[in-house]
Amino acid sequence: MKNNKYDIIVIGGGHAGIEAAYISAKMGAKTALLTMSIESIGRPSCNPSVGGSAKGHLVKEIDALGGIMGVLADIAGIQFKMLNRSKGPAIWSPRAQIDKELYPVVAGDYLKKTKNLSLIVGTAGEIIINREKVQGVRTTDNEELEASAVILCAGTFLNGILWTGDESVEGGRYGEPASKFLSDLLKRYGFDVGRLKTGTPPRVLDSSIDYSKIKPSNGDEVPEPFSFSTNSVENKIMCYFTSTDKHTHDILRSGFDRSPLFAGLIKGSGPRYCPSIEDKVVRFEDKDSHKILLEPEGLNTHSVYVNGFSTSLPKDIQERGIHSLPGLENAQILRYGYAIEYDFFFPYQLKYTLETKKVEGLYFAGQINGTSGYEEAAAQGLIAGINAALKLQGKDEFVLKRSEAYIGVLIDDLVNKIHDEPYRIFTSLAEYRLLLRQENAYERLMKYGYKFGTIPEDAYNKLQEELHLRASGYKEAKTTKLKADVINRYFEQVGETPVKDSTDLFTLTKRSGVKLYDLLVRIENPSGIIRQLLENKQIAEQLQTEIKYEGYIQRQKREIKYFLENEEKEIPKDIDYYALTSLSMEAREKLSKIKPESLGQASRISGVSASDVSILAVYLK
């Protein structure tokens, strides 16, 4: 505490705080991470997993920019799976079960070894602000830490309350105290604050489960790591499926009169796409069964996470409900499920850099911006950390457009939409998802990480070599042909109609049942380029996607060109929307509140109609 002057102070050691502190220190900023406990840094407070549908895309993008979540997940991962393999490559998403005890150990070790980063144990009591500019942080022990930028990553800790039935206790998560000062302080500075809620399911003892009554859920036969820096990963555990039935639902309904959610004790809105089990029973009344996934929480723990059974019902109802599930008739509950209600800041108060509009040098990242999920939090922490470091270096801000990254979609949605429930990323939210595939994250974003100095030169050079090989393979596929008899023997195996003449690889690959790699292995005298593709199956698969979806990809690129034209039409900062009486009143209110920087951003604000955008475009001309 003696040397208490820093460039950047990050408050909170969750997934947002880890990325913010790691990346800003990596970029040369003298950084302090203020956390209640070093041992709890990165602790998975809910599901012991990283990635998933669209969330896996975020993890790959974080890795491509030089962040750390993918590396930590590879080390602490105990089961790896690529989701949605049966569908198109745009929505393939990596996911890993992680060891909940190992993940925070690995995270803490990495941060301790990071140059320019100090870990400080303490609780933030006040963010010091002078003339609408950040000057540092004062802890509850009255220690002052000076800084030019503060990144607030408080998660669910701001005035957090944990609920199980009608029992409540203050806390940020199980066994950890809430933060009771920052939220009220920032209210006084004029920030709009709301309440949200999320929840977690019971954990049960592994040896009390009857595995003969449930179905296994395997990891991938050849598991793939998240990070480009990881050579390989392995599956170490098995997950299992069970399900609810009508009897389970009747048991849960019997406790609804004591549910804090239905009794109105919880004021905050919960996540629509990750609802509690009682929410599911009410909202999907015609559905007799809901899938439950049993996920071991680690290699050295006997705790099993009951995924899909998030609840805040009373303990006796939780027990009866759990015991009604096949395989869990005699399950011993190690920890009951609970809901947590907490303060968040409406993210329309942020710039795209995640710096607040009201206070210079103050950044918000993670669940305090109204998001759910570790991955969404980590992505925000990364962007806040990068921009805080760039600002201190006097360099241009870093903003990812929704046409170039899921991170861009996430932040654009947060800033432009008024949220009354926790936000979760989905592939369906990305208009250009065919171009934003998880496997091409490095092609899209590694150039930025290299520019910031967060990606090593050898990794960047390797990427350039791979891109060159793919481009060469694209040309070669148009000129390399296979004889009809060779093609037809293969086509008979995959159910494709035969050809009459020799045909080039490019044309053949466009057929739905054909795999490019299967064609490559049938070439008698392969060129040097073809041999390289045979040695690197992953690049061959990327080339296959590029060929198969060529028409769609070109169309999306044309759409992006139009999108970028509107993004470049800037709106003056001092515009008085209320003076534009041709706009609808709702549009004037929303535009005045969010203050969009471009016509494109204005068009994506909920409540601003197409006619409002046209009127605004005419006015700008």
Coordinates of C-alpha atoms in Angstrom, one line a residue:
M1 CA 0.0 0.0 0.0
K2 CA 3.0 2.3 0.4
N3 CA 3.4 2.7 -3.4
N4 CA -0.2 3.5 -4.1
K5 CA 0.0 5.2 -7.5
Y6 CA -1.2 3.2 -10.5
D7 CA -2.3 3.9 -14.1
I8 CA -5.4 1.7 -13.8
I9 CA -7.3 0.1 -10.9
V10 CA -9.6 -2.8 -11.6
I11 CA -12.2 -3.5 -8.9
G12 CA -13.3 -7.1 -8.7
G13 CA -11.6 -10.4 -9.3
G14 CA -14.3 -12.1 -11.4
H15 CA -14.0 -13.0 -15.1
A16 CA -14.4 -9.3 -16.2
G17 CA -11.8 -8.2 -13.7
I18 CA -9.3 -10.9 -14.7
E19 CA -9.3 -9.9 -18.3
A20 CA -9.3 -6.1 -17.6
A21 CA -6.3 -6.4 -15.3
Y22 CA -4.4 -8.9 -17.4
I23 CA -4.7 -7.1 -20.7
S24 CA -4.0 -3.6 -19.4
A25 CA -0.9 -4.8 -17.6
K26 CA 0.1 -6.7 -20.7
M27 CA -0.2 -3.4 -22.6
G28 CA 2.3 -1.7 -20.2
A29 CA -0.1 0.1 -17.8
K30 CA 0.8 -0.1 -14.1
T31 CA -2.3 -1.9 -12.9
A32 CA -3.8 -2.9 -9.6
L33 CA -6.5 -5.5 -9.2
L34 CA -8.5 -4.9 -6.0
T35 CA -10.2 -8.0 -4.8
M36 CA -11.8 -9.3 -1.6
S37 CA -9.8 -12.5 -1.8
I38 CA -7.0 -13.6 -4.0
E39 CA -8.1 -17.3 -3.5
S40 CA -11.5 -16.5 -5.0
I41 CA -10.2 -14.8 -8.2
G42 CA -12.1 -16.3 -11.1
R43 CA -14.2 -18.7 -9.0
P44 CA -17.1 -20.1 -11.0
S45 CA -20.0 -18.9 -8.8
C46 CA -22.5 -20.8 -11.0
N47 CA -22.0 -23.3 -13.8
P48 CA -18.5 -24.9 -13.8
S49 CA -18.1 -24.4 -17.5
V50 CA -16.6 -22.1 -20.1
G51 CA -18.0 -21.5 -23.6
G52 CA -21.2 -22.8 -25.1
S53 CA -23.4 -21.6 -27.9
A54 CA -22.1 -18.2 -29.1
K55 CA -20.3 -17.9 -25.7
G56 CA -17.5 -20.1 -27.2
H57 CA -17.2 -17.6 -30.0
L58 CA -16.5 -14.9 -27.4
V59 CA -13.8 -17.0 -25.7
K60 CA -12.0 -17.6 -29.1
E61 CA -12.2 -13.8 -29.8
I62 CA -10.8 -13.0 -26.3
D63 CA -7.9 -15.4 -27.1
A64 CA -7.3 -13.8 -30.5
L65 CA -7.0 -10.4 -28.9
G66 CA -4.5 -11.6 -26.3
G67 CA -6.9 -12.3 -23.4
I68 CA -6.5 -15.2 -20.9
M69 CA -9.9 -17.0 -20.5
G70 CA -9.2 -19.6 -23.2
V71 CA -5.8 -20.5 -21.7
L72 CA -7.3 -20.9 -18.2
A73 CA -10.2 -23.0 -19.6
D74 CA -7.7 -25.3 -21.4
I75 CA -5.7 -25.9 -18.3
A76 CA -8.6 -26.3 -15.9
G77 CA -10.9 -28.1 -18.4
I78 CA -12.0 -31.6 -17.7
Q79 CA -14.4 -32.2 -20.6
F80 CA -14.4 -30.6 -24.0
K81 CA -17.1 -30.6 -26.6
M82 CA -17.9 -28.7 -29.9
L83 CA -21.6 -27.9 -29.8
N84 CA -24.0 -27.9 -32.8
R85 CA -21.8 -30.1 -35.0
S86 CA -24.9 -31.4 -36.8
K87 CA -25.7 -27.8 -38.0
G88 CA -23.8 -25.3 -40.1
P89 CA -20.3 -24.2 -39.2
A90 CA -21.5 -20.6 -38.3
I91 CA -23.0 -21.9 -35.1
W92 CA -20.4 -24.5 -34.0
S93 CA -19.4 -23.5 -30.5
P94 CA -16.7 -24.9 -28.2
R95 CA -17.5 -25.6 -24.6
A96 CA -15.6 -27.1 -21.7
Q97 CA -16.5 -28.3 -18.2
I98 CA -13.9 -26.9 -15.9
D99 CA -12.6 -27.9 -12.5
K100 CA -14.1 -25.2 -10.2
E101 CA -11.3 -25.5 -7.6
L102 CA -8.5 -25.6 -10.2
Y103 CA -9.7 -22.6 -12.3
P104 CA -9.2 -19.9 -9.6
V105 CA -5.8 -21.4 -8.7
V106 CA -4.6 -21.2 -12.3
A107 CA -6.1 -17.7 -12.7
G108 CA -4.4 -16.5 -9.6
D109 CA -1.0 -18.0 -10.6
Y110 CA -1.2 -16.3 -14.0
L111 CA -2.0 -12.9 -12.6
K112 CA 0.7 -13.1 -9.9
K113 CA 3.2 -13.7 -12.7
T114 CA 2.0 -10.9 -14.9
K115 CA 4.4 -8.0 -15.2
N116 CA 3.0 -4.5 -14.2
L117 CA 0.2 -6.1 -12.2
S118 CA -0.3 -5.9 -8.4
L119 CA -3.0 -7.9 -6.6
I120 CA -4.4 -6.0 -3.6
V121 CA -6.7 -7.6 -1.0
G122 CA -9.4 -5.2 0.0
T123 CA -12.9 -3.8 -0.6
A124 CA -13.6 -0.7 -2.6
G125 CA -15.6 1.8 -0.5
E126 CA -15.5 4.8 -2.8
I127 CA -14.4 5.7 -6.3
I128 CA -12.7 9.1 -6.0
I129 CA -14.1 11.5 -8.6
N130 CA -13.1 15.1 -9.0
R131 CA -14.7 17.4 -11.6
E132 CA -16.3 14.4 -13.4
K133 CA -13.0 12.7 -13.7
V134 CA -11.6 9.6 -11.9
Q135 CA -8.7 10.1 -9.5
G136 CA -8.6 6.7 -7.7
V137 CA -10.2 4.4 -5.1
R138 CA -10.6 4.6 -1.4
T139 CA -11.0 1.2 0.4
T140 CA -13.2 0.4 3.3
D141 CA -10.0 0.4 5.4
N142 CA -9.5 4.1 4.3
E143 CA -6.5 3.4 2.1
E144 CA -6.3 5.6 -1.0
L145 CA -5.1 4.2 -4.3
E146 CA -4.5 6.8 -7.0
A147 CA -5.2 6.1 -10.7
S148 CA -6.1 7.8 -14.0
A149 CA -8.6 5.0 -14.8
V150 CA -10.8 2.8 -12.8
I151 CA -12.6 -0.3 -14.2
L152 CA -15.5 -1.5 -12.1
C153 CA -16.1 -5.2 -12.4
A154 CA -18.3 -5.8 -9.3
G155 CA -20.3 -8.7 -10.7
T156 CA -23.4 -9.5 -8.6
F157 CA -21.8 -8.0 -5.4
L158 CA -23.4 -4.5 -5.5
N159 CA -26.1 -4.6 -2.7
G160 CA -26.4 -8.3 -3.4
I161 CA -29.0 -10.4 -1.6
L162 CA -29.2 -14.2 -1.7
W163 CA -32.6 -15.9 -1.5
T164 CA -33.7 -19.4 -0.7
G165 CA -37.4 -19.5 0.0
D166 CA -38.3 -16.7 2.3
E167 CA -34.8 -16.8 3.8
S168 CA -32.4 -14.0 2.7
V169 CA -28.9 -13.0 3.5
E170 CA -26.7 -10.2 2.1
G171 CA -23.9 -11.4 -0.2
G172 CA -22.3 -11.3 -3.6
R173 CA -22.4 -15.1 -3.9
Y174 CA -22.4 -18.1 -1.6
G175 CA -20.2 -17.4 1.4
E176 CA -19.0 -14.0 0.3
P177 CA -20.1 -10.5 1.5
A178 CA -21.9 -7.9 -0.7
S179 CA -20.5 -4.5 -1.7
K180 CA -22.7 -2.0 0.0
F181 CA -21.2 1.4 -0.8
L182 CA -20.3 1.8 -4.5
S183 CA -23.8 1.6 -6.0
D184 CA -25.2 4.2 -3.7
L185 CA -22.2 6.5 -4.3
L186 CA -22.6 6.3 -8.1
K187 CA -26.4 6.9 -7.8
R188 CA -25.4 10.3 -6.2
Y189 CA -23.3 11.0 -9.3
G190 CA -26.4 10.6 -11.4
F191 CA -26.0 7.1 -12.7
D192 CA -29.3 5.2 -13.4
V193 CA -29.3 2.0 -11.4
G194 CA -31.6 -1.0 -11.7
R195 CA -32.1 -4.5 -10.1
L196 CA -31.6 -7.8 -11.7
K197 CA -31.6 -11.4 -10.5
T198 CA -29.9 -14.6 -11.4
G199 CA -29.7 -18.0 -9.8
T200 CA -27.9 -21.3 -9.3
P201 CA -29.1 -24.9 -8.8
P202 CA -28.4 -27.3 -6.0
R203 CA -25.2 -29.4 -5.8
V204 CA -25.4 -33.1 -4.9
L205 CA -23.0 -35.7 -3.7
D206 CA -21.6 -37.8 -6.6
S207 CA -21.7 -41.1 -4.6
S208 CA -25.4 -40.6 -3.8
I209 CA -26.4 -40.7 -7.5
D210 CA -27.7 -44.0 -9.1
Y211 CA -25.9 -43.9 -12.4
S212 CA -27.7 -47.0 -13.7
K213 CA -30.8 -44.8 -14.3
I214 CA -29.3 -41.9 -16.2
K215 CA -27.7 -41.5 -19.6
P216 CA -24.0 -40.5 -20.2
S217 CA -23.0 -37.3 -22.1
N218 CA -19.6 -37.8 -23.6
G219 CA -17.0 -35.2 -24.6
D220 CA -15.6 -35.1 -28.1
E221 CA -13.5 -38.1 -29.3
V222 CA -10.8 -35.6 -30.4
P223 CA -11.2 -32.6 -28.1
E224 CA -10.1 -29.2 -29.3
P225 CA -8.5 -26.5 -27.1
F226 CA -9.8 -22.9 -26.9
S227 CA -6.4 -21.2 -27.2
F228 CA -4.0 -21.1 -30.1
S229 CA -1.2 -21.4 -27.5
T230 CA -2.5 -24.8 -26.3
N231 CA -1.2 -27.9 -28.1
S232 CA -3.8 -30.4 -26.8
V233 CA -6.5 -31.0 -24.2
E234 CA -8.1 -34.2 -22.9
N235 CA -11.4 -35.4 -21.5
K236 CA -11.2 -36.5 -17.9
I237 CA -14.8 -36.8 -16.8
M238 CA -18.3 -38.0 -17.9
C239 CA -21.4 -35.9 -17.6
Y240 CA -24.9 -37.4 -17.4
F241 CA -28.5 -36.6 -18.4
T242 CA -31.7 -37.0 -16.5
S243 CA -35.1 -35.1 -16.7
T244 CA -38.0 -33.8 -14.8
D245 CA -41.6 -35.1 -15.2
K246 CA -45.1 -34.1 -14.2
H247 CA -44.6 -35.4 -10.7
T248 CA -41.5 -33.1 -10.3
H249 CA -43.5 -30.1 -11.6
D250 CA -46.4 -30.8 -9.1
I251 CA -43.8 -30.9 -6.3
L252 CA -42.4 -27.6 -7.4
R253 CA -45.8 -26.0 -7.7
S254 CA -46.6 -26.9 -4.1
G255 CA -43.9 -24.5 -3.0
F256 CA -44.8 -21.6 -5.2
D257 CA -46.6 -19.8 -2.4
R258 CA -43.2 -19.6 -0.6
S259 CA -41.2 -18.7 -3.6
P260 CA -39.5 -15.3 -3.3
L261 CA -39.8 -14.9 -7.0
F262 CA -43.6 -15.4 -7.1
A263 CA -44.2 -13.8 -3.7
G264 CA -42.7 -10.5 -5.0
L265 CA -39.8 -10.5 -2.5
I266 CA -37.4 -10.4 -5.5
K267 CA -37.9 -7.2 -7.5
G268 CA -35.2 -7.8 -10.1
S269 CA -35.9 -9.5 -13.5
G270 CA -34.3 -12.8 -14.2
P271 CA -32.7 -14.1 -17.4
R272 CA -35.3 -15.2 -20.0
Y273 CA -33.0 -17.6 -21.7
C274 CA -31.6 -19.2 -18.5
P275 CA -34.7 -19.4 -16.3
S276 CA -35.2 -21.0 -12.9
I277 CA -36.9 -24.4 -12.9
E278 CA -40.0 -22.8 -11.3
D279 CA -40.0 -20.2 -14.2
K280 CA -39.9 -23.1 -16.7
V281 CA -42.8 -24.8 -15.1
V282 CA -44.9 -21.7 -15.2
R283 CA -43.9 -20.4 -18.7
F284 CA -43.9 -23.8 -20.4
E285 CA -47.0 -25.2 -18.8
D286 CA -47.7 -27.6 -21.7
K287 CA -44.3 -29.2 -21.4
D288 CA -44.2 -32.3 -19.3
S289 CA -40.4 -32.7 -19.0
H290 CA -37.2 -30.6 -18.9
K291 CA -33.7 -31.9 -19.5
I292 CA -31.3 -31.9 -16.6
L293 CA -27.5 -32.3 -17.0
L294 CA -25.5 -33.6 -14.1
E295 CA -22.0 -32.1 -14.3
P296 CA -19.1 -33.0 -11.9
E297 CA -17.6 -29.8 -10.5
G298 CA -14.0 -31.1 -10.5
L299 CA -11.5 -33.9 -10.2
N300 CA -11.0 -33.6 -6.5
T301 CA -14.5 -32.7 -5.4
H302 CA -17.5 -34.9 -4.9
S303 CA -19.9 -32.1 -5.9
V304 CA -22.2 -32.5 -8.9
Y305 CA -23.9 -29.4 -10.5
V306 CA -27.5 -30.0 -11.4
N307 CA -27.6 -28.0 -14.5
G308 CA -31.2 -26.9 -15.5
F309 CA -32.5 -26.9 -12.0
S310 CA -31.7 -23.4 -11.0
T311 CA -34.1 -22.4 -8.1
S312 CA -34.8 -20.2 -5.1
L313 CA -37.6 -22.4 -3.8
P314 CA -37.6 -23.4 -0.1
K315 CA -35.1 -26.1 0.9
D316 CA -37.8 -28.8 1.6
I317 CA -39.3 -28.3 -1.9
Q318 CA -35.8 -28.4 -3.4
E319 CA -35.2 -31.8 -1.7
R320 CA -38.4 -33.3 -2.8
G321 CA -38.0 -32.0 -6.4
I322 CA -34.4 -33.3 -6.6
H323 CA -35.5 -36.7 -5.3
S324 CA -38.2 -37.0 -7.9
L325 CA -35.5 -37.1 -10.7
P326 CA -34.4 -40.5 -12.1
G327 CA -31.1 -41.4 -10.6
L328 CA -31.4 -38.8 -7.8
E329 CA -34.0 -40.5 -5.6
N330 CA -31.5 -40.7 -2.8
A331 CA -29.2 -37.8 -3.7
Q332 CA -27.6 -35.9 -0.9
I333 CA -27.8 -32.2 -1.4
L334 CA -24.4 -30.5 -0.6
R335 CA -25.6 -27.0 -1.3
Y336 CA -29.1 -25.7 -2.0
G337 CA -30.0 -23.6 -4.9
Y338 CA -30.5 -19.8 -4.4
A339 CA -31.3 -16.7 -6.3
I340 CA -29.2 -13.6 -6.1
E341 CA -30.6 -10.1 -6.6
Y342 CA -28.1 -7.3 -7.3
D343 CA -27.7 -3.7 -8.6
F344 CA -26.6 -3.0 -12.2
F345 CA -26.1 0.1 -14.2
F346 CA -28.1 0.6 -17.4
P347 CA -25.4 0.3 -20.1
Y348 CA -26.8 3.1 -22.3
Q349 CA -24.7 5.2 -19.9
L350 CA -21.6 3.8 -21.6
K351 CA -19.5 4.6 -24.7
Y352 CA -18.6 1.8 -27.0
T353 CA -15.2 1.7 -25.2
L354 CA -17.2 0.9 -22.0
E355 CA -16.1 4.2 -20.5
T356 CA -19.0 6.0 -18.7
K357 CA -20.4 9.1 -20.4
K358 CA -20.7 10.9 -17.0
V359 CA -17.3 10.3 -15.5
E360 CA -14.0 10.4 -17.5
G361 CA -11.7 7.5 -16.8
L362 CA -14.4 5.3 -15.2
Y363 CA -15.3 2.0 -17.0
F364 CA -17.9 -0.5 -16.2
A365 CA -17.5 -4.2 -17.3
G366 CA -19.4 -7.5 -16.6
Q367 CA -22.6 -8.3 -14.9
I368 CA -23.0 -4.7 -13.6
N369 CA -23.8 -3.8 -17.2
G370 CA -26.8 -6.2 -17.1
T371 CA -25.2 -9.2 -18.7
S372 CA -25.3 -12.9 -17.7
G373 CA -22.4 -15.3 -18.1
Y374 CA -18.7 -15.5 -17.5
E375 CA -17.9 -15.1 -21.2
E376 CA -19.9 -11.9 -21.7
A377 CA -18.2 -10.5 -18.6
A378 CA -14.7 -11.5 -19.7
A379 CA -15.3 -9.9 -23.2
Q380 CA -16.3 -6.6 -21.6
G381 CA -13.4 -6.7 -19.2
L382 CA -11.0 -7.2 -22.1
I383 CA -12.4 -4.2 -24.1
A384 CA -12.5 -1.9 -21.0
G385 CA -8.9 -2.9 -20.2
I386 CA -7.6 -2.3 -23.7
N387 CA -9.4 1.1 -24.0
A388 CA -8.2 2.3 -20.6
A389 CA -4.6 1.4 -21.5
L390 CA -4.9 3.1 -25.0
K391 CA -6.4 6.2 -23.5
L392 CA -3.5 6.5 -21.1
Q393 CA -1.1 6.1 -24.0
G394 CA -2.9 8.9 -25.9
K395 CA -3.9 6.4 -28.7
D396 CA -7.2 6.0 -30.6
E397 CA -10.0 4.1 -28.9
F398 CA -10.6 0.4 -29.9
V399 CA -14.2 -0.4 -30.9
L400 CA -15.2 -3.7 -32.6
K401 CA -18.1 -3.4 -35.0
R402 CA -20.9 -6.0 -35.0
S403 CA -19.8 -6.9 -38.5
E404 CA -16.4 -8.1 -37.3
A405 CA -16.9 -9.8 -33.9
Y406 CA -19.4 -11.2 -31.4
I407 CA -17.8 -8.9 -28.9
G408 CA -19.0 -6.1 -31.2
V409 CA -22.5 -7.5 -31.3
L410 CA -22.5 -7.8 -27.5
I411 CA -21.4 -4.2 -26.7
D412 CA -23.5 -2.7 -29.5
D413 CA -26.6 -4.4 -28.1
L414 CA -25.8 -3.3 -24.6
V415 CA -25.3 0.4 -25.4
N416 CA -28.2 0.7 -27.8
K417 CA -31.0 -1.3 -26.1
I418 CA -32.8 -0.6 -22.8
H419 CA -32.5 -3.8 -20.9
D420 CA -35.0 -5.1 -18.3
E421 CA -33.5 -8.6 -18.0
P422 CA -29.9 -10.0 -18.0
Y423 CA -28.5 -10.0 -21.5
R424 CA -27.1 -13.2 -23.0
I425 CA -25.2 -13.6 -26.3
F426 CA -26.7 -15.8 -29.0
T427 CA -25.6 -16.7 -32.5
S428 CA -29.0 -15.5 -33.7
L429 CA -28.1 -11.9 -32.6
A430 CA -25.3 -11.7 -35.1
E431 CA -26.5 -10.7 -38.5
Y432 CA -23.2 -11.7 -40.1
R433 CA -22.7 -14.9 -38.2
L434 CA -21.5 -16.8 -41.3
L435 CA -18.5 -14.5 -41.3
L436 CA -18.1 -14.6 -37.5
R437 CA -17.3 -18.3 -37.1
Q438 CA -15.5 -19.5 -34.0
E439 CA -12.7 -21.0 -36.1
N440 CA -11.8 -17.8 -38.0
A441 CA -11.6 -15.6 -34.9
Y442 CA -7.8 -15.3 -35.3
E443 CA -8.2 -14.3 -38.9
R444 CA -10.6 -11.5 -37.9
L445 CA -9.0 -10.2 -34.7
M446 CA -5.4 -11.3 -34.1
K447 CA -4.1 -8.3 -36.1
Y448 CA -5.4 -6.1 -33.3
G449 CA -3.8 -8.1 -30.6
Y450 CA -0.5 -8.0 -32.5
K451 CA -0.9 -4.2 -32.9
F452 CA -1.4 -3.8 -29.1
G453 CA 1.5 -6.0 -28.3
T454 CA -0.7 -8.7 -26.6
I455 CA -0.1 -11.3 -29.3
P456 CA 3.5 -12.7 -29.8
E457 CA 5.1 -12.2 -33.2
D458 CA 5.6 -15.9 -33.8
A459 CA 1.9 -16.6 -33.4
Y460 CA 1.0 -13.7 -35.7
N461 CA 3.5 -14.9 -38.4
K462 CA 2.1 -18.4 -38.1
L463 CA -1.4 -17.1 -38.8
Q464 CA -0.2 -15.2 -41.9
E465 CA 1.4 -18.4 -43.2
E466 CA -1.9 -20.3 -42.6
L467 CA -3.9 -17.6 -44.4
H468 CA -1.5 -17.7 -47.3
L469 CA -1.9 -21.5 -47.5
R470 CA -5.7 -21.2 -47.5
A471 CA -5.6 -18.5 -50.2
S472 CA -3.3 -20.7 -52.3
G473 CA -5.6 -23.7 -51.7
Y474 CA -8.6 -21.7 -52.9
K475 CA -6.9 -21.0 -56.2
E476 CA -5.6 -24.6 -56.5
A477 CA -9.1 -26.0 -55.9
K478 CA -10.3 -24.3 -59.0
T479 CA -7.7 -25.8 -61.3
T480 CA -7.1 -29.3 -59.7
K481 CA -9.4 -32.0 -61.1
L482 CA -10.3 -35.5 -60.3
K483 CA -11.2 -38.2 -62.8
A484 CA -14.9 -39.2 -63.1
D485 CA -14.3 -42.8 -62.0
V486 CA -12.4 -41.7 -58.8
I487 CA -15.1 -39.1 -58.0
N488 CA -18.0 -41.5 -58.6
R489 CA -16.6 -44.2 -56.3
Y490 CA -16.5 -41.6 -53.5
F491 CA -19.9 -40.2 -54.4
E492 CA -21.4 -43.7 -54.1
Q493 CA -20.2 -43.8 -50.5
V494 CA -21.7 -40.4 -49.6
G495 CA -24.9 -40.6 -51.5
E496 CA -24.2 -38.0 -54.2
T497 CA -25.2 -38.3 -57.9
P498 CA -22.4 -39.4 -60.2
V499 CA -20.5 -37.1 -62.7
K500 CA -19.7 -37.8 -66.3
D501 CA -16.4 -35.9 -66.7
S502 CA -13.3 -34.9 -64.7
T503 CA -14.3 -32.1 -62.4
D504 CA -12.4 -29.5 -60.3
L505 CA -12.2 -29.7 -56.5
F506 CA -14.0 -26.3 -56.1
T507 CA -17.1 -27.5 -58.0
L508 CA -17.1 -30.9 -56.2
T509 CA -16.8 -29.4 -52.7
K510 CA -20.0 -27.3 -53.2
R511 CA -22.0 -30.5 -53.0
S512 CA -23.6 -30.8 -49.5
G513 CA -22.4 -34.4 -48.8
V514 CA -18.8 -33.9 -49.9
K515 CA -15.8 -33.1 -47.7
L516 CA -12.8 -31.4 -49.3
Y517 CA -10.3 -33.4 -47.3
D518 CA -11.8 -36.7 -48.7
L519 CA -11.2 -35.3 -52.2
L520 CA -7.6 -34.3 -51.4
V521 CA -6.6 -37.8 -50.3
R522 CA -7.8 -39.1 -53.7
I523 CA -5.4 -37.0 -55.7
E524 CA -2.7 -39.2 -57.2
N525 CA 0.1 -36.7 -57.7
P526 CA -0.7 -33.8 -55.2
S527 CA 1.1 -30.5 -55.6
G528 CA 3.0 -28.9 -52.8
I529 CA -0.1 -26.8 -51.8
I530 CA -2.3 -29.9 -51.7
R531 CA 0.3 -31.8 -49.6
Q532 CA 0.3 -28.9 -47.1
L533 CA -3.5 -29.0 -46.8
L534 CA -3.4 -32.8 -46.2
E535 CA -0.9 -32.1 -43.4
N536 CA -3.2 -29.5 -41.9
K537 CA -6.8 -30.8 -41.8
Q538 CA -8.0 -27.7 -39.8
I539 CA -7.0 -25.3 -42.7
A540 CA -8.6 -27.7 -45.2
E541 CA -11.9 -27.6 -43.2
Q542 CA -11.7 -23.8 -43.2
L543 CA -11.2 -23.8 -46.9
Q544 CA -14.1 -26.2 -47.3
T545 CA -16.4 -23.7 -45.5
E546 CA -15.2 -20.9 -47.6
I547 CA -16.0 -22.8 -50.8
K548 CA -19.3 -24.3 -49.7
Y549 CA -20.8 -21.0 -48.5
E550 CA -19.1 -18.8 -51.1
G551 CA -22.3 -17.2 -52.3
Y552 CA -23.7 -16.5 -48.8
I553 CA -20.3 -15.1 -47.7
Q554 CA -20.2 -12.7 -50.7
R555 CA -23.7 -11.5 -50.0
Q556 CA -22.9 -10.9 -46.3
K557 CA -19.9 -8.9 -47.3
R558 CA -22.0 -6.7 -49.6
E559 CA -24.5 -6.2 -46.7
I560 CA -21.5 -5.2 -44.4
K561 CA -20.4 -2.6 -47.0
Y562 CA -23.9 -0.9 -46.7
F563 CA -23.8 -1.3 -42.9
L564 CA -20.4 0.5 -42.7
E565 CA -21.6 3.3 -44.9
N566 CA -24.2 4.2 -42.2
E567 CA -21.6 3.7 -39.5
E568 CA -19.5 6.4 -41.0
K569 CA -22.3 9.0 -41.1
E570 CA -21.4 10.7 -37.8
I571 CA -23.9 12.6 -35.7
P572 CA -22.8 15.8 -34.0
K573 CA -22.5 15.4 -30.2
D574 CA -24.4 18.7 -29.5
I575 CA -27.5 17.8 -31.6
D576 CA -30.8 18.7 -29.9
Y577 CA -33.1 15.9 -30.7
Y578 CA -36.1 17.5 -29.0
A579 CA -35.9 20.3 -31.6
L580 CA -36.5 17.8 -34.4
T581 CA -40.3 17.8 -34.1
S582 CA -40.6 15.5 -37.1
L583 CA -39.2 12.6 -35.0
S584 CA -41.5 10.6 -32.8
M585 CA -41.5 11.5 -29.1
E586 CA -40.1 8.0 -28.2
A587 CA -37.3 8.5 -30.7
R588 CA -36.4 11.9 -29.3
E589 CA -36.3 10.5 -25.8
K590 CA -34.2 7.4 -26.7
L591 CA -31.8 9.4 -29.0
S592 CA -31.3 12.1 -26.3
K593 CA -30.6 9.4 -23.6
I594 CA -28.2 7.2 -25.7
K595 CA -26.6 10.0 -27.8
P596 CA -25.6 7.7 -30.8
E597 CA -22.3 8.5 -32.5
S598 CA -23.5 7.5 -36.0
L599 CA -26.6 7.0 -38.1
G600 CA -26.0 3.3 -38.1
Q601 CA -26.0 3.2 -34.3
A602 CA -29.2 5.3 -34.2
S603 CA -30.9 2.8 -36.4
R604 CA -30.3 0.0 -33.9
I605 CA -31.8 1.8 -30.9
S606 CA -35.0 0.1 -29.8
G607 CA -37.9 2.6 -30.2
V608 CA -36.3 4.4 -33.1
S609 CA -38.3 3.5 -36.2
A610 CA -37.1 3.4 -39.9
S611 CA -39.0 6.6 -40.6
D612 CA -37.2 8.3 -37.6
V613 CA -33.9 7.2 -39.1
S614 CA -34.9 8.6 -42.5
I615 CA -35.8 11.9 -41.0
L616 CA -32.5 12.0 -39.1
A617 CA -30.6 11.2 -42.3
V618 CA -32.2 14.1 -44.2
Y619 CA -31.5 16.4 -41.3
L620 CA -27.8 15.4 -41.2
K621 CA -27.5 16.1 -44.9

